[in-house]
Tab-separated table of C-alpha atoms in Angstrom:
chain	number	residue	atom	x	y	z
Y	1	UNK	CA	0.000	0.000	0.000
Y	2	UNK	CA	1.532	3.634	-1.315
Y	3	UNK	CA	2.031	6.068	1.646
Y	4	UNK	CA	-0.529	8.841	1.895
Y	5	UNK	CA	1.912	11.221	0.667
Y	6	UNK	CA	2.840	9.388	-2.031
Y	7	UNK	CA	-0.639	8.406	-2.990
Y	8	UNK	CA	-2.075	11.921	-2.830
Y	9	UNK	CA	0.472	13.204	-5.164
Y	10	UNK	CA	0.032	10.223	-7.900
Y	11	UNK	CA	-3.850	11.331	-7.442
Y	12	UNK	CA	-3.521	14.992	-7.835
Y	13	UNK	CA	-0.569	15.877	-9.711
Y	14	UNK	CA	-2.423	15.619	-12.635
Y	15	UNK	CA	-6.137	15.865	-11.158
Y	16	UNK	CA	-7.697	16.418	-14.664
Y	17	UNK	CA	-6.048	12.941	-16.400
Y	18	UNK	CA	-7.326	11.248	-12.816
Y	19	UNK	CA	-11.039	12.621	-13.307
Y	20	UNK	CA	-11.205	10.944	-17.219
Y	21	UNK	CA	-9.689	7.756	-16.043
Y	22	UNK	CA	-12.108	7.620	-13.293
Y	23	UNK	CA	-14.790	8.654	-15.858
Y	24	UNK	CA	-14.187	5.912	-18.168
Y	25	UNK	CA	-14.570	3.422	-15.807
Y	26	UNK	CA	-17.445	1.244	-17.177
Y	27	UNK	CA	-19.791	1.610	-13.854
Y	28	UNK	CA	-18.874	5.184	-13.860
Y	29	UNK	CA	-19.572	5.778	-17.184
Y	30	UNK	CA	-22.668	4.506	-16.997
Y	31	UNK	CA	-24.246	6.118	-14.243
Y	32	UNK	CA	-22.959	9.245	-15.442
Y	33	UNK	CA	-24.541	8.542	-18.743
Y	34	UNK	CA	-27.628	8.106	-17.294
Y	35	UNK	CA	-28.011	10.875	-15.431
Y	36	UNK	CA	-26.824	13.551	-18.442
Y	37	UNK	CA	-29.835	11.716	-20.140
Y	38	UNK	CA	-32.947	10.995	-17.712
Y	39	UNK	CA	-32.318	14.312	-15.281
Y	40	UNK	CA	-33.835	16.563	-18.226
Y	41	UNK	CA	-37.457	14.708	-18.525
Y	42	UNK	CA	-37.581	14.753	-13.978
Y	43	UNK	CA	-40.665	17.438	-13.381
Y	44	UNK	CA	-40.975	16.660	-9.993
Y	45	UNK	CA	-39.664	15.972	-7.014
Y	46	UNK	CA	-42.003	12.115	-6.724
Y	47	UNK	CA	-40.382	11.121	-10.442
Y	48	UNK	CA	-37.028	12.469	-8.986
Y	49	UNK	CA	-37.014	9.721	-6.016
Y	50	UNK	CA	-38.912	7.457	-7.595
Y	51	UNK	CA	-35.865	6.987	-9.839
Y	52	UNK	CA	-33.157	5.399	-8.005
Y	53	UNK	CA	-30.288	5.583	-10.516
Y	54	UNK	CA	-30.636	9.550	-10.418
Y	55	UNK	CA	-31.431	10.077	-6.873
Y	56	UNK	CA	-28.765	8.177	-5.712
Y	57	UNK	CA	-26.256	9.494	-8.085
Y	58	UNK	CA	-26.945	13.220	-7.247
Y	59	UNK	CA	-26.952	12.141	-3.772
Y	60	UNK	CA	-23.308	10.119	-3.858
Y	61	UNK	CA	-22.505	13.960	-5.869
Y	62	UNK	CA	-22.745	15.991	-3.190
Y	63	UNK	CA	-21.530	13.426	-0.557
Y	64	UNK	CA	-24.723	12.567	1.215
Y	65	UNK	CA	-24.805	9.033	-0.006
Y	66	UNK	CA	-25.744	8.025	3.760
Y	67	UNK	CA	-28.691	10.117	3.983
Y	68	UNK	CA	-29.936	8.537	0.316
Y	69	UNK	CA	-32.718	6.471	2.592
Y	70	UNK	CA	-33.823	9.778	4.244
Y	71	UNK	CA	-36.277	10.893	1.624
Y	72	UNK	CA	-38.874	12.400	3.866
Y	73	UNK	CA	-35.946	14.339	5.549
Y	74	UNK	CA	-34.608	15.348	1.601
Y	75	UNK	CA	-38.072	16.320	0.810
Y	76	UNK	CA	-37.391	19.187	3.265
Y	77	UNK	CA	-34.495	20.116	1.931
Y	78	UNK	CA	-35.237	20.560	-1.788
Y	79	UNK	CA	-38.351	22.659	-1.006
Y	80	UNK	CA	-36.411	24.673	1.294
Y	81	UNK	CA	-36.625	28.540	0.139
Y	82	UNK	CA	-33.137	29.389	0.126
Y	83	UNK	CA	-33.584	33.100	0.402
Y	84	UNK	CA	-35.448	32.760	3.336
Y	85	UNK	CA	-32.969	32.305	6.383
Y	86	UNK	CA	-35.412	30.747	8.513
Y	87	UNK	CA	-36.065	27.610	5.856
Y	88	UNK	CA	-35.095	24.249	6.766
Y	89	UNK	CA	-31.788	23.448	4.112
Y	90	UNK	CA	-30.762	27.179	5.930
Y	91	UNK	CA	-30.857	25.975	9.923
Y	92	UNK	CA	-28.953	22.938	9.225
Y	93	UNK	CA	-25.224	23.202	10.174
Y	94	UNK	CA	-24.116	21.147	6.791
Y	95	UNK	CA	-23.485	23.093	3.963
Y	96	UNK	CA	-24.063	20.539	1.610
Y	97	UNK	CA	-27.608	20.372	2.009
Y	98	UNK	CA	-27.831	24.031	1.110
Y	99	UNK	CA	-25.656	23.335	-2.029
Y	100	UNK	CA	-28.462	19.873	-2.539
Y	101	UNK	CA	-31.404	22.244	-2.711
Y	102	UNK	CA	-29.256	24.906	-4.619
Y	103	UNK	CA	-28.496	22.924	-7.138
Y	104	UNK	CA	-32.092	21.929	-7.925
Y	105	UNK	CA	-35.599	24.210	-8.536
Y	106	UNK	CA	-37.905	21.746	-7.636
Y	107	UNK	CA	-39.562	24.674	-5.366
Y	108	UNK	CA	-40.045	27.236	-8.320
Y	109	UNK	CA	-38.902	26.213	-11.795
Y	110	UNK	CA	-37.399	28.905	-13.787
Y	111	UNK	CA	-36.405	29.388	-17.301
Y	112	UNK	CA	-33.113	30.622	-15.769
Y	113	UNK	CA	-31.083	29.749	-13.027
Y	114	UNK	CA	-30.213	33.100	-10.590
Y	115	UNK	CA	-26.570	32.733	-11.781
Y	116	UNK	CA	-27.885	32.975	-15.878
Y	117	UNK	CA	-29.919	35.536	-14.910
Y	118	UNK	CA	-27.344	38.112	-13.271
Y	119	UNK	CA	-25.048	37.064	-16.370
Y	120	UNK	CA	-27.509	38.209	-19.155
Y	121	UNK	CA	-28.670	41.479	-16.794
Y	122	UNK	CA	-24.796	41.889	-17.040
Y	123	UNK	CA	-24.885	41.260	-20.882
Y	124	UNK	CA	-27.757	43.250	-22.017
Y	125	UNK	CA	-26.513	46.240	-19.574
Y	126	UNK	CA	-23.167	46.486	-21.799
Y	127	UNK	CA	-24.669	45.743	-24.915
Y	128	UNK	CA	-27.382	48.165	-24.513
Y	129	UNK	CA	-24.882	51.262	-23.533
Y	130	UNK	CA	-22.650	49.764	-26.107
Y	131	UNK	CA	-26.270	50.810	-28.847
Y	132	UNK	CA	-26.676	53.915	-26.936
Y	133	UNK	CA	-29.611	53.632	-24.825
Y	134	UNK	CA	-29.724	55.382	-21.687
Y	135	UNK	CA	-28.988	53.854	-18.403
Y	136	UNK	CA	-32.629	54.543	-17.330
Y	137	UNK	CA	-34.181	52.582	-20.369
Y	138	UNK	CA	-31.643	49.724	-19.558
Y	139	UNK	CA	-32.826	49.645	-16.202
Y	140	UNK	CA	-36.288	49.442	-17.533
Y	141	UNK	CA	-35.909	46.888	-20.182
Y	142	UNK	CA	-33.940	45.037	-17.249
Y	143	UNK	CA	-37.311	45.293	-14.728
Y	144	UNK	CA	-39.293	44.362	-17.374
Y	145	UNK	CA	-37.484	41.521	-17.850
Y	146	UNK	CA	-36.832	39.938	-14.376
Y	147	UNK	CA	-40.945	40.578	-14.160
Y	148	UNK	CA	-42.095	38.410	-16.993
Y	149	UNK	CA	-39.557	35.984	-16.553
Y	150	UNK	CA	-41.351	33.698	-13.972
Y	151	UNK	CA	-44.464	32.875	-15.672
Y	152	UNK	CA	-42.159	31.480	-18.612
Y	153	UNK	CA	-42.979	27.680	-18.052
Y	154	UNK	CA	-42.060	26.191	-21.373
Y	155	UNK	CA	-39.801	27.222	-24.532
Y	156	UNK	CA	-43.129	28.498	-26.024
Y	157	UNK	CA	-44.230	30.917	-23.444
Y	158	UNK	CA	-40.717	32.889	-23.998
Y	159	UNK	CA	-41.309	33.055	-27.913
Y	160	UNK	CA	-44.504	33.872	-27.414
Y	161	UNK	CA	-42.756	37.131	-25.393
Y	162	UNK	CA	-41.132	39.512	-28.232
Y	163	UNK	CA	-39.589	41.434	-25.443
Y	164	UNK	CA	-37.986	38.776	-23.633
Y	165	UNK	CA	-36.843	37.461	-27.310
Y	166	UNK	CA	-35.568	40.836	-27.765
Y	167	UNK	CA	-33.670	41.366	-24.550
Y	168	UNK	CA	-31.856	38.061	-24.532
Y	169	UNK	CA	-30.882	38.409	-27.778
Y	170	UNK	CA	-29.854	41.396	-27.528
Y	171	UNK	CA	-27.900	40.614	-24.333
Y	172	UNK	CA	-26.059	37.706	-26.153
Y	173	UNK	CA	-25.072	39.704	-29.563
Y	174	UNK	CA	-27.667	37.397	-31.550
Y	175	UNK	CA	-30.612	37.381	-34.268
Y	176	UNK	CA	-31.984	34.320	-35.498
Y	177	UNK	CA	-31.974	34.003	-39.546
Y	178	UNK	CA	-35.847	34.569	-41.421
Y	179	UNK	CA	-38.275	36.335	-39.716
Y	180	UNK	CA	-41.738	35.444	-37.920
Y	181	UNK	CA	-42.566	31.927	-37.961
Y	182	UNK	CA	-39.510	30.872	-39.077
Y	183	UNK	CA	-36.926	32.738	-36.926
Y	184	UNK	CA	-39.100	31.393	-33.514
Y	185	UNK	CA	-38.717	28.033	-35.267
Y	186	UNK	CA	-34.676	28.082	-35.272
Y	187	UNK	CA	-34.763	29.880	-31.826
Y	188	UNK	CA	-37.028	26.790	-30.195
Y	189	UNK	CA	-34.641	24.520	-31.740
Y	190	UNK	CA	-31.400	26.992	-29.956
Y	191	UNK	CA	-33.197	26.327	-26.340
Y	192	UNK	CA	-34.144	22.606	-26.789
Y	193	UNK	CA	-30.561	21.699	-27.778
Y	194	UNK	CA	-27.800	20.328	-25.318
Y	195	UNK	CA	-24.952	23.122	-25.328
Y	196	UNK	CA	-22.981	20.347	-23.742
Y	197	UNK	CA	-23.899	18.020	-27.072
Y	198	UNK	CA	-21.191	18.857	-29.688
Y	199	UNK	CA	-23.450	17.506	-32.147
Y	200	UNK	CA	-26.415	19.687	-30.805
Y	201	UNK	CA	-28.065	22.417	-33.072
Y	202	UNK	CA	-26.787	25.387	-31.196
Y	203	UNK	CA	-23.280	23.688	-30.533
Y	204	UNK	CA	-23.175	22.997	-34.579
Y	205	UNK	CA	-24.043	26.605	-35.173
Y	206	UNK	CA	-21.112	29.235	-36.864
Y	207	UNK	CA	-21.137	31.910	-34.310
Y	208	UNK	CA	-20.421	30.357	-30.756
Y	209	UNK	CA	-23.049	32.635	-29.206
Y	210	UNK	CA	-25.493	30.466	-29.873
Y	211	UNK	CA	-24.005	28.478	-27.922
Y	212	UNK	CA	-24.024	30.512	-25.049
Y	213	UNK	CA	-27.436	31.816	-25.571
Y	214	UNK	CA	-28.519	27.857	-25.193
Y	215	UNK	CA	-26.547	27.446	-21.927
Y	216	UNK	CA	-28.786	30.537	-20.523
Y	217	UNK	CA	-31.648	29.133	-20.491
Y	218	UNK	CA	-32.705	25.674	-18.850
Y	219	UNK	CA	-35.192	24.521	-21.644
Y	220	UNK	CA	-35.346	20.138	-22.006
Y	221	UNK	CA	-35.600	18.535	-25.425
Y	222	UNK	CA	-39.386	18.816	-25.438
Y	223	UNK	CA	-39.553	22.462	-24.402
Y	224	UNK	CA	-40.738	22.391	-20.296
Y	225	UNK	CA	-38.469	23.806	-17.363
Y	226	UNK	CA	-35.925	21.397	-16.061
Y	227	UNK	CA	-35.055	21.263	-12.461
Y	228	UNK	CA	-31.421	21.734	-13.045
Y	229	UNK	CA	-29.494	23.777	-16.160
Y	230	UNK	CA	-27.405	22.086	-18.540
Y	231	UNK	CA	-24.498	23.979	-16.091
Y	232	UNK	CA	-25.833	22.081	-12.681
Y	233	UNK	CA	-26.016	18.830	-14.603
Y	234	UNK	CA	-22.836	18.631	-16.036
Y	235	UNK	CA	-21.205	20.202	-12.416
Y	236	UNK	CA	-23.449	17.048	-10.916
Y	237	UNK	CA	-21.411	14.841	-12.862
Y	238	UNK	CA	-17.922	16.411	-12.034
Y	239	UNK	CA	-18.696	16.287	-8.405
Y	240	UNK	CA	-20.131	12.874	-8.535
Y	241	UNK	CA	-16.397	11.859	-10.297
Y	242	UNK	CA	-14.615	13.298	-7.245
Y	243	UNK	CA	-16.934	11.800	-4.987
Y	244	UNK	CA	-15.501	8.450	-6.342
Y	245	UNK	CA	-12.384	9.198	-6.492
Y	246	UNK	CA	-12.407	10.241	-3.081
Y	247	UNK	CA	-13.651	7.191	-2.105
Y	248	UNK	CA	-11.884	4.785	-4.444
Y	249	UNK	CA	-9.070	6.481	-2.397
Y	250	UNK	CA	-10.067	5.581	0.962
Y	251	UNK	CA	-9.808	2.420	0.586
Y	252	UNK	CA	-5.985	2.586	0.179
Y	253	UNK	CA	-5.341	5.116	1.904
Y	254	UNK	CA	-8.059	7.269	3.904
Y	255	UNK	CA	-5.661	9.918	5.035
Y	256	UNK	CA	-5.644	10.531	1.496
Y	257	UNK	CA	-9.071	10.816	1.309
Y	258	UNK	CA	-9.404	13.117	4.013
Y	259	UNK	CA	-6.552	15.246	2.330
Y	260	UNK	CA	-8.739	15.469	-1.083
Y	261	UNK	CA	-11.518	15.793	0.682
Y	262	UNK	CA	-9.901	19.413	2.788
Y	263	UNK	CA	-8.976	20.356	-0.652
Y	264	UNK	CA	-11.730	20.312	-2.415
Y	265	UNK	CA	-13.815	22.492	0.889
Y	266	UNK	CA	-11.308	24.910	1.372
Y	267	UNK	CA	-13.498	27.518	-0.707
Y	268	UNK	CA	-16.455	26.928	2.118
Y	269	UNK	CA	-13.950	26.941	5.040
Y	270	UNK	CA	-14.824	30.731	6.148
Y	271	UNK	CA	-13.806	30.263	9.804
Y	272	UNK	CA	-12.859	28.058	12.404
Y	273	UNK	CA	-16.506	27.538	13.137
Y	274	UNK	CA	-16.787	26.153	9.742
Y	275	UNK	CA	-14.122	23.446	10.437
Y	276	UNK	CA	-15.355	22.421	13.987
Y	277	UNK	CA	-18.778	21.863	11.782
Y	278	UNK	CA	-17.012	19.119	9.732
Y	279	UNK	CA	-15.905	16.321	11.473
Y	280	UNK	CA	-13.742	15.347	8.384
Y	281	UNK	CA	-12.142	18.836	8.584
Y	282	UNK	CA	-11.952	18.993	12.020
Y	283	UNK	CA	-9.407	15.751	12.089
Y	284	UNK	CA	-7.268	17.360	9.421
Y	285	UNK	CA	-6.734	19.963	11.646
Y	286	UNK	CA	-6.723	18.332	14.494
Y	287	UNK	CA	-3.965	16.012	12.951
Y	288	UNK	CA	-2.275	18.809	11.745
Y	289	UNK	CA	-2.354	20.418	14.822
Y	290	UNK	CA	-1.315	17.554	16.724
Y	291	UNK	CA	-4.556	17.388	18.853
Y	292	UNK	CA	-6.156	14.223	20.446
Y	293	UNK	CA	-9.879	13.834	19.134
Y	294	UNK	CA	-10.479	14.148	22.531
Y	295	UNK	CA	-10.242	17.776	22.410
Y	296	UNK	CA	-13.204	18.163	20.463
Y	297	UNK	CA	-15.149	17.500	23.852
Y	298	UNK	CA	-13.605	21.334	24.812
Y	299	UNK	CA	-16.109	24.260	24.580
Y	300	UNK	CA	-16.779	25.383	20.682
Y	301	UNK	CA	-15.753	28.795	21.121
Y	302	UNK	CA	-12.258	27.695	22.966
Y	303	UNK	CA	-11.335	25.291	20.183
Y	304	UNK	CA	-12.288	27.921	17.485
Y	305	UNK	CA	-10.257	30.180	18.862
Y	306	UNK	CA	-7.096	27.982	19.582
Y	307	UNK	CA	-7.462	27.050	15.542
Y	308	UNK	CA	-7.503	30.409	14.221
Y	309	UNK	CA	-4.369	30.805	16.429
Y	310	UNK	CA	-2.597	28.213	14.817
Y	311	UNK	CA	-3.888	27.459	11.114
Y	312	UNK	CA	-4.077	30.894	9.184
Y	313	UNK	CA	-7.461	30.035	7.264
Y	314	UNK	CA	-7.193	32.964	4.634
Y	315	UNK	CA	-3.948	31.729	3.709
Y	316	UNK	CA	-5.244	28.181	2.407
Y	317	UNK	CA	-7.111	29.842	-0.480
Y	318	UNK	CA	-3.236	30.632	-1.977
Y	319	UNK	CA	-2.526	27.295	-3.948
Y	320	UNK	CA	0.862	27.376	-2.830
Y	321	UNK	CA	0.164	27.815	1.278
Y	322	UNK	CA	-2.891	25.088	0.532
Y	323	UNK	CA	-0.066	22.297	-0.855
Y	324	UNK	CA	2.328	22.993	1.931
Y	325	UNK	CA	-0.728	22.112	4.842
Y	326	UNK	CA	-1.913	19.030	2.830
Y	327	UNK	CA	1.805	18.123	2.487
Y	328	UNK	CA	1.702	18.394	5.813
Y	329	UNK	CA	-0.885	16.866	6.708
Y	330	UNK	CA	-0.099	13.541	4.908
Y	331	UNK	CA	3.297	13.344	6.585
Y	332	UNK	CA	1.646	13.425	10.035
Y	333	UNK	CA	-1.454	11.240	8.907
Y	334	UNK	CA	0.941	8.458	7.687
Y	335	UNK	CA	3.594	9.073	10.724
Y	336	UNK	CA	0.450	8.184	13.309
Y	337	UNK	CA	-1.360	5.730	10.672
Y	338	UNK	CA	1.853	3.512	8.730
Y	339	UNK	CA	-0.065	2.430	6.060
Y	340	UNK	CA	-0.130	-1.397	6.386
Y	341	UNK	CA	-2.107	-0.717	9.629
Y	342	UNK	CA	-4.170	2.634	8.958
Y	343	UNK	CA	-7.960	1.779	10.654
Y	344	UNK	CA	-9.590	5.154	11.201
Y	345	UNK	CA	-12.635	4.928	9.054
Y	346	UNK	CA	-12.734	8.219	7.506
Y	347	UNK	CA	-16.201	7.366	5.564
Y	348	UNK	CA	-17.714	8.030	9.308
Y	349	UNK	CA	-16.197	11.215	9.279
Y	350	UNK	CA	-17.023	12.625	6.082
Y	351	UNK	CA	-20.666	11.133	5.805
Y	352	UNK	CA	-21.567	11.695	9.433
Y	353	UNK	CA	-21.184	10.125	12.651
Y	354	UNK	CA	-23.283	6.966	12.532
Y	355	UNK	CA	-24.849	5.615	9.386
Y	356	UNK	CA	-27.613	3.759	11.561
Y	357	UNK	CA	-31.177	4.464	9.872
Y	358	UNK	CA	-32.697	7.499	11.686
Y	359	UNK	CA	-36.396	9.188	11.221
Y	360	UNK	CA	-36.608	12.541	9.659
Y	361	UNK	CA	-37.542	13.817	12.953
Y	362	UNK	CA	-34.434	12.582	14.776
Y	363	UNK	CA	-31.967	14.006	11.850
Y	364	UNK	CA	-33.530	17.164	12.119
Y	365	UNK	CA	-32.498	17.370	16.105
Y	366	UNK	CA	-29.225	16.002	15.397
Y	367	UNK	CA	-28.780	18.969	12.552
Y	368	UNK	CA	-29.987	21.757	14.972
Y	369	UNK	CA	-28.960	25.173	14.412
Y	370	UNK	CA	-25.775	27.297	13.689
Y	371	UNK	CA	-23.416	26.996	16.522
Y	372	UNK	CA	-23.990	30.313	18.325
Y	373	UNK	CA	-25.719	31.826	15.766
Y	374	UNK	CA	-22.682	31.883	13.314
């Protein structure tokens, strides 16, 4: 058995060759097929866990694999309102339910995701000024806009909207050849294509904006609202592949799992608090640190402080500072854990404490609040 060092460095030193390798893989590639092609026709959330194949993939995808028998507890999640702070996915201490329920509209469908949205508000703003209209008829069209928008429940609704046409058009630089009947006809066929599809209509298309304008939108092959974009599917299906290798990993080596798993939620580490909230995070540092698990018994706001003492946390968003902890890290993993020996089972860590089968009612107790509010 490789040394965790040594294994995390064969894994990531070329992290993009690992990922296709991993995405060849003949069980891989299948369930990843199957998602890119069944997720589009899911209009609700019964057909979404009705279907095994996709629920448990996008569960495995976002590390929740555990919870995949929870469904009445899931249900919660996904119709969470995310911009209301008092909503279910928003009490719970994990992150990654947030980023579940994000990453899905099964609450209110929409034509655009908010990400598309702010992009072509962004677009149409500089190419309107770029025409010469006035920054108060931009901010008009823009209203306008963002109003109609959410009663746009199929591909036909927004062609049936000249302004909406106009706008994202506009926005994106394009106009579809003919005119009337005939230009909505080539449009319809833009938003029902795959931009992810090189052989799609809109990927097949001359000018690569058409392209983009298809990406914008989250239009399936027959023209209704999908409950994720073309973008969320396809970063489904990236996280899903590190999911596996992550776990392909741990059963070499499960430092090394714990060391791609620190790496890949560094960009949601904000604080100490957010480490202490992560039992997986909290033993790289407490490894790193030296610390007995034991320690973790100590009152929250003690050990927060003590780690913000010792790790500097806005430092591990520079590349360079990031390698040198993992490196780190590994060392001391393997120094405590030879290899040939290594027990700790850091699937418990990473998926939860216990993996016993608890009611909805009981995980939402065990989720409770922010710690303190934070």
């Amino acid at each position: 058995m490789l040394s965790a060092p040594l294994s995390y460095q064969m894994i990531t030193r070329d992290m993009s060759a690992t990922l296709k390798r991993t995405a060849a893989q003949p069980d891989v590639k299948r369930a990843s097929e199957y998602y890119r092609e069944n997720i589009g026709k899911v209009t609700s959330l019964e057909e979404f866990f009705d279907d095994h194949r996709l629920y448990s993939y996008a569960m495995k995808a976002f590390g929740l694999e555990d919870m995949t028998y929870a469904k009445a507890f899931m249900r919660k999640v996904l119709e969470s309102d995310l911009t209301d702070s008092k909503s279910f996915a928003n009490k719970l201490v994990d992150k990654r339910y947030q980023e579940f329920a994000k990453a899905f509209s099964f609450l209110n469908p929409s034509a655009q995701s908010p990400d598309a949205l702010s992009d072509i508000k962004t677009r149409y703003a500089e190419k309107a000024a770029e025409q010469g209209d006035s920054e108060s008829l931009i901010k008009f069209g823009t209203l306008a806009y963002e109003q109609s928008l959410p009663a746009v429940k199929t591909v036909d609704d927004f062609l049936a909207d000249d302004s909406l046409v106009g706008y994202a058009t506009t926005a994106f630089g394009v106009e579809p050849p003919g005119t009337g009947a005939s230009a909505k006809s080539f449009l319809r066929r833009i938003l029902t294509s795959d931009p992810n599809d090189a052989d799609s209509f809109a990927a097949r298309q001359t000018k690569s904006a058409w392209r983009d304008f298809a990406a914008a939108f989250n239009f399936s092959a027959d023209g209704t609202v999908r409950v994720q974009t073309s973008g969320q599917v396809e970063s489904t299906i990236s996280s899903y592949l590190r999911q596996t290798i992550e776990t392909q990993a741990g059963k070499e080596n499960e430092g090394v799992r714990l060391a791609l798993y620190f790496e890949r939620k560094v960009p949601t580490i904000t604080s100490a608090y957010s480490i202490l909230a992560d039992p997986a995070l909290l033993k790289v540092a407490q490894t790193v640190l030296g610390l007995s698990s034991q320690t973790g018994n100590a009152d929250i706001d003690v050990q927060a402080k003590y780690i913000e003492s010792r790790i500097d946390i806005e430092s591990l968003s520079k590349p360079e500072d990031l390698k040198k902890f993992i490196t780190r890290f590994t060392a001391m993993w393997e120094a405590a854990n030879p290899s040939a020996t290594a027990t700790t089972s850091v699937a418990t860590l990473i998926r939860g404490q216990s993996s016993a089968v608890m009611s909805a009612d009981t995980l939402m107790s065990l989720q409770g609040l922010k710690l303190g509010g934070r």
